[in-house]
Coordinates of C-alpha atoms in Angstrom, one line a residue:
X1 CA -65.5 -44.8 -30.3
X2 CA -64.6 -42.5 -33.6
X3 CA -60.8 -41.4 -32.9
X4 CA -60.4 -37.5 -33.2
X5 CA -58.0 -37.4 -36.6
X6 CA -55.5 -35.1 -37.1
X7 CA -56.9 -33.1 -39.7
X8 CA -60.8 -32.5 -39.5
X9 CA -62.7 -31.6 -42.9
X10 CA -62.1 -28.3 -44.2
X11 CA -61.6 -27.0 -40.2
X12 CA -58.0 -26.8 -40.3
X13 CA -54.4 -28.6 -38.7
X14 CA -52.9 -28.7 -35.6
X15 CA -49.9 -26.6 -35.0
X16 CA -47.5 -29.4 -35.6
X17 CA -48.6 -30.2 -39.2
X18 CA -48.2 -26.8 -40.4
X19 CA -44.5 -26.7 -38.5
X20 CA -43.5 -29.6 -40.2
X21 CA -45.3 -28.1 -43.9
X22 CA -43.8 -25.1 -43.3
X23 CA -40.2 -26.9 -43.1
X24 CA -41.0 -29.4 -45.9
X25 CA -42.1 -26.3 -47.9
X26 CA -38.8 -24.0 -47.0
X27 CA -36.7 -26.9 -49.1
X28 CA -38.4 -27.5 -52.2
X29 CA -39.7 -23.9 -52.5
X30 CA -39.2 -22.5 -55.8
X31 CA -36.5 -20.2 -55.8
X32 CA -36.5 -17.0 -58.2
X33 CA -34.2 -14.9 -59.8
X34 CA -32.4 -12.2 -57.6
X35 CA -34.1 -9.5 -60.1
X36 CA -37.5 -11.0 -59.5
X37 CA -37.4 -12.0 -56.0
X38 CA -40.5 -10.3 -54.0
X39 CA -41.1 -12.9 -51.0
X40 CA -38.1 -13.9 -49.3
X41 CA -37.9 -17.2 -47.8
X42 CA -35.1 -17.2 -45.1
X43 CA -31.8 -19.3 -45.1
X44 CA -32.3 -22.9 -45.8
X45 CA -29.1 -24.2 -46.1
X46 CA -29.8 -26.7 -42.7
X47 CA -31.9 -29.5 -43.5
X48 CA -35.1 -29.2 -41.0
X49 CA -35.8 -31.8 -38.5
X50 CA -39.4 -33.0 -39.1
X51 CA -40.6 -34.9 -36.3
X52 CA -44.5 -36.3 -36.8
X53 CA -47.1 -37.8 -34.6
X54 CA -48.0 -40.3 -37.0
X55 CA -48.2 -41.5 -40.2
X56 CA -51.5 -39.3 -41.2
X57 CA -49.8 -36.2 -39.9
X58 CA -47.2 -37.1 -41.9
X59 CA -49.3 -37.4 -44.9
X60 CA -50.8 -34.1 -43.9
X61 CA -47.6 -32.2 -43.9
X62 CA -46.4 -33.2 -47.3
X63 CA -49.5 -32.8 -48.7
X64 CA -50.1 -29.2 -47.7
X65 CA -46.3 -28.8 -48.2
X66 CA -46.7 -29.7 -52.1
X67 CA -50.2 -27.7 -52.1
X68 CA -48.9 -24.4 -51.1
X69 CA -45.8 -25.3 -53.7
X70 CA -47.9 -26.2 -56.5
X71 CA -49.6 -22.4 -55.7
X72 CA -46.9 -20.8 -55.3
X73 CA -46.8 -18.0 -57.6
X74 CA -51.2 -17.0 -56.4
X75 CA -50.2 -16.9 -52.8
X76 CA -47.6 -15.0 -53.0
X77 CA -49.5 -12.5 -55.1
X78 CA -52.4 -12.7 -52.3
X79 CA -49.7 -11.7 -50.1
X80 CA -48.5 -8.7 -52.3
X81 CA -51.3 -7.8 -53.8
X82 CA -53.1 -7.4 -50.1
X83 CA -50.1 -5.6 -48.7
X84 CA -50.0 -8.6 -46.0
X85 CA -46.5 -9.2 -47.0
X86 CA -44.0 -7.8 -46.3
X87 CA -44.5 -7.4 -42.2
X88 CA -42.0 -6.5 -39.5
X89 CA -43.4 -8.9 -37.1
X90 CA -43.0 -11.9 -39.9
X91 CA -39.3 -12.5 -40.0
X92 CA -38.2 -14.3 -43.2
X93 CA -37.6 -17.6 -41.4
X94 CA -41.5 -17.8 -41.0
X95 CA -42.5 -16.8 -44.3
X96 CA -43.0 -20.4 -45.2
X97 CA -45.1 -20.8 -42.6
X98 CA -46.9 -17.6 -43.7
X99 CA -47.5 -19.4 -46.9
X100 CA -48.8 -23.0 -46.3
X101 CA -51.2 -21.4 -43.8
X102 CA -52.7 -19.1 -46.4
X103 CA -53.3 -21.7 -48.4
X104 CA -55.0 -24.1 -45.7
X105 CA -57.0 -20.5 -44.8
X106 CA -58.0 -19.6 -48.0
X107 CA -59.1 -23.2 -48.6
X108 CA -61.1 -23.2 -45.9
X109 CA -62.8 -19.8 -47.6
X110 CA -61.1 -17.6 -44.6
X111 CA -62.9 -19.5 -41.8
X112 CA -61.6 -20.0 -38.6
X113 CA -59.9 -23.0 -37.6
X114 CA -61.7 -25.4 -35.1
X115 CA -59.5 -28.4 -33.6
X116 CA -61.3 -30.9 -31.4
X117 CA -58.6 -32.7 -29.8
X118 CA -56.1 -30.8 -27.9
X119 CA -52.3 -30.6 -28.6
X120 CA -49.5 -28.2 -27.7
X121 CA -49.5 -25.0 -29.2
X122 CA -46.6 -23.7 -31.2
X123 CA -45.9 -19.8 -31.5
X124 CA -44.5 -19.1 -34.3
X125 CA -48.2 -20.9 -35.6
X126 CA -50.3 -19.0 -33.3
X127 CA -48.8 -15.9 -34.4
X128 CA -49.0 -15.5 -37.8
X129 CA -52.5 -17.6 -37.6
X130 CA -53.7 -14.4 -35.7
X131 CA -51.6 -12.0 -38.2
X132 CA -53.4 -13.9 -41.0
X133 CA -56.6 -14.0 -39.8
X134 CA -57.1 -10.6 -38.6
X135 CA -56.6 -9.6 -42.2
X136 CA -58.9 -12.1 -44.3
X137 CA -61.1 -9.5 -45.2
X138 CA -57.7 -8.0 -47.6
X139 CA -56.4 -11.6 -48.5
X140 CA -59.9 -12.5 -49.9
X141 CA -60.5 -9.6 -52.0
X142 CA -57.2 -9.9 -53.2
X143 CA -58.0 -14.0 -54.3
X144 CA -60.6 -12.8 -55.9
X145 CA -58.8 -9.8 -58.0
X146 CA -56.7 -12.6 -58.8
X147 CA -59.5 -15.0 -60.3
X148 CA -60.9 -11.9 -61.8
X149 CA -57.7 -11.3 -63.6
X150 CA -57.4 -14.9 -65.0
X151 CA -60.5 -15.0 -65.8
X152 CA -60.6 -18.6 -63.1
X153 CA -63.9 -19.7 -61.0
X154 CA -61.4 -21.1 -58.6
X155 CA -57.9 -21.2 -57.9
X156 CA -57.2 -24.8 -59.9
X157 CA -58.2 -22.8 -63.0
X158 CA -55.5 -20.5 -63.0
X159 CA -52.9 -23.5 -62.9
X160 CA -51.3 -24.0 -66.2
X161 CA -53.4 -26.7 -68.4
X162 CA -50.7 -29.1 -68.4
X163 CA -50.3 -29.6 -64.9
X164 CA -54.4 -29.5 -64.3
X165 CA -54.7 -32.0 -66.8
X166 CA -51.7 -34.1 -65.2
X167 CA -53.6 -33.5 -61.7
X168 CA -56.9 -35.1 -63.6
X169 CA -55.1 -38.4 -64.7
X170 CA -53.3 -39.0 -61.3
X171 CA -56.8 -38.1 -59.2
X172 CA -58.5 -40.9 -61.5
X173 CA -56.0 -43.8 -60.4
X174 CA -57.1 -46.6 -57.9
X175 CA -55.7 -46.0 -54.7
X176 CA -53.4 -48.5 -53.4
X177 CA -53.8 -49.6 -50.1
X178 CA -51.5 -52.0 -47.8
X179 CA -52.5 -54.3 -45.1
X180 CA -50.4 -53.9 -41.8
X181 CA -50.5 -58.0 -41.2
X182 CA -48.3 -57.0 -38.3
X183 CA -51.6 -55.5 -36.3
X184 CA -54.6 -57.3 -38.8
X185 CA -55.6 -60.0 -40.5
X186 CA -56.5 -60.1 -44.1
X187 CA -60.5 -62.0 -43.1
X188 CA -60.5 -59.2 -40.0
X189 CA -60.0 -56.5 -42.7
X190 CA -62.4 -58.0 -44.9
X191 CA -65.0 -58.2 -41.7
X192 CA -64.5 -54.3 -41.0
X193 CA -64.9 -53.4 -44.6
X194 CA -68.1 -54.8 -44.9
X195 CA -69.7 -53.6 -41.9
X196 CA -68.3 -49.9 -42.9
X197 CA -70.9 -50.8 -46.3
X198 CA -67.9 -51.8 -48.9
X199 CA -68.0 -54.7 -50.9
X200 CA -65.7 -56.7 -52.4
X201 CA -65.4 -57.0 -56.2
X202 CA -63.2 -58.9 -58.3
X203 CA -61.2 -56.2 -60.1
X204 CA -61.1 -52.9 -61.0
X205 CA -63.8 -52.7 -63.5
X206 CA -66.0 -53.7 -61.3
X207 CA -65.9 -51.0 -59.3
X208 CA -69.1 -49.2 -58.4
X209 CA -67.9 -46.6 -55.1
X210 CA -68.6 -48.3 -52.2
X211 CA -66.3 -51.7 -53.9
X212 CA -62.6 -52.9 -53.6
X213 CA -60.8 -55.3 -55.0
X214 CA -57.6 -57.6 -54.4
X215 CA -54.1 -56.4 -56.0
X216 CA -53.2 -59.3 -58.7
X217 CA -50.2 -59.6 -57.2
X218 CA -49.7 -58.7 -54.0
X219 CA -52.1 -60.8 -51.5
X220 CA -51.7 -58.0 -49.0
X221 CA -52.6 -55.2 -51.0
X222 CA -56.5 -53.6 -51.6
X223 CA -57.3 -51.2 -54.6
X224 CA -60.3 -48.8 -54.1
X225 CA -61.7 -45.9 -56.2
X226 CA -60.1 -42.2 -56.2
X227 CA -63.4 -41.3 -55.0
X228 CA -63.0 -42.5 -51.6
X229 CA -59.7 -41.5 -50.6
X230 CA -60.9 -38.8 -47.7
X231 CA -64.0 -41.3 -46.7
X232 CA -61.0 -44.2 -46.0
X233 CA -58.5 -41.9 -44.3
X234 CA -61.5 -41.0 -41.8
X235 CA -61.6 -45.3 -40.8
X236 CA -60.3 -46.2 -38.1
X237 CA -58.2 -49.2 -39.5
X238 CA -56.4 -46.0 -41.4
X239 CA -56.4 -44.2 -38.0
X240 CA -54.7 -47.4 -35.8
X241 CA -52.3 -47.7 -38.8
X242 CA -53.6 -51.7 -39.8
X243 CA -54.1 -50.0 -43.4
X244 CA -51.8 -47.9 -45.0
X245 CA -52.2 -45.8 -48.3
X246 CA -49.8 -46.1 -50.9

């Protein structure tokens, strides 16, 4: 039976991802000058406790975490520019939050979120979900003044050049993937693979999508195309943890 993931394409994370995003995000935020400052972030002088599920809701976390910091500047200006921010009922210890989730919302192009699985709700998430939500319609046009303004048919466009072109090279590279011998064999591994339609290939430049290969030198290590990063984080040997991305 297909296990229920943590995150579902496009629909959205539990409440516990965007907790631990929001605190991942509140310490490596960038921080402005006192002149310029225009979104306040709170005290983070504690270190946050991040507690996850598992290992893809870890993955989750970070990766919206460094998301929302690598767009920083555009949601912030979303926020000002659609007079969401600032909001008496959004202290400053939850403007973190505020931010990671409007970037997983405008990612999802303002839809609502749909979980499948059940988990315990969080507040604080519910809250400014709703808050956010209930003023899309605002947040949208105010994306798209910002496009409009740099002249961007999406958001990655109005990154500098150097980091898209940086973000280009590193979303070309293999991905690395580790066998859990603790929980698989490497034949069992090779069995699964090939009844999910993936062959194995001799090395990299053999690749043609549905193909791996061995590592060189580490016998329990797999190399697979960028391509199919979200098609082998939605296996099941990702979701029971007997293969691990690098």
């Amino acid at each position: 039976e297909k296990r229920t993931k943590t995150l579902t394409e496009k629909n959205g994370y539990h409440d516990s991802v965007y907790i631990n995003a929001a605190k991942i995000f509140q310490g490596i935020h960038t921080e402005k000058r006192k002149d310029r400052i225009l979104v306040r972030y709170g005290d983070d002088s504690v270190p946050p406790t991040l507690t996850f599920k598992d290992e893809y809701s870890q993955h989750v976390s970070y990766e919206l975490a460094f998301n929302a910091l690598k767009y920083q500047d555009l949601l912030e200006e979303i926020l000002l520019d659609s007079c969401v921010y600032p909001c008496q009922s959004i202290p400053d210890e939850l403007t973190s939050l505020l931010v990671v989730m409007l970037y997983d919302l405008q990612d999802r192009k303002f839809q609502a979120r749909e979980i499948f699985d059940e988990e315990e709700p969080v507040a604080e998430v519910q809250k400014t979900e709703r808050y956010l939500y209930n003023f899309r319609t605002k947040l949208a046009a105010a994306l798209a003044r910002c496009r409009i303004k740099h002249g961007a048919l999406s958001i990655e466009y109005i990154l500098p050049e150097t980091v898209r072109k940086q973000e280009q090279r590193a979303s070309a590279l293999p991905l690395c993937v580790w066998i859990n011998t603790f929980k698989i064999s490497l034949q069992d591994v090779f069995r699964d693979l090939k009844k999910k339609g993936f062959t194995r290939v001799e090395s990299v430049s053999d690749f043609d999508h549905y193909t791996y290969c061995m590592d060189q030198h580490c016998h329990d290590v797999l190399v697979f195309p960028s391509s199919l990063k979200e098609e082998l984080l939605n296996l099941d040997l990702f979701a029971d943890c007997k293969l691990l991305l690098q």
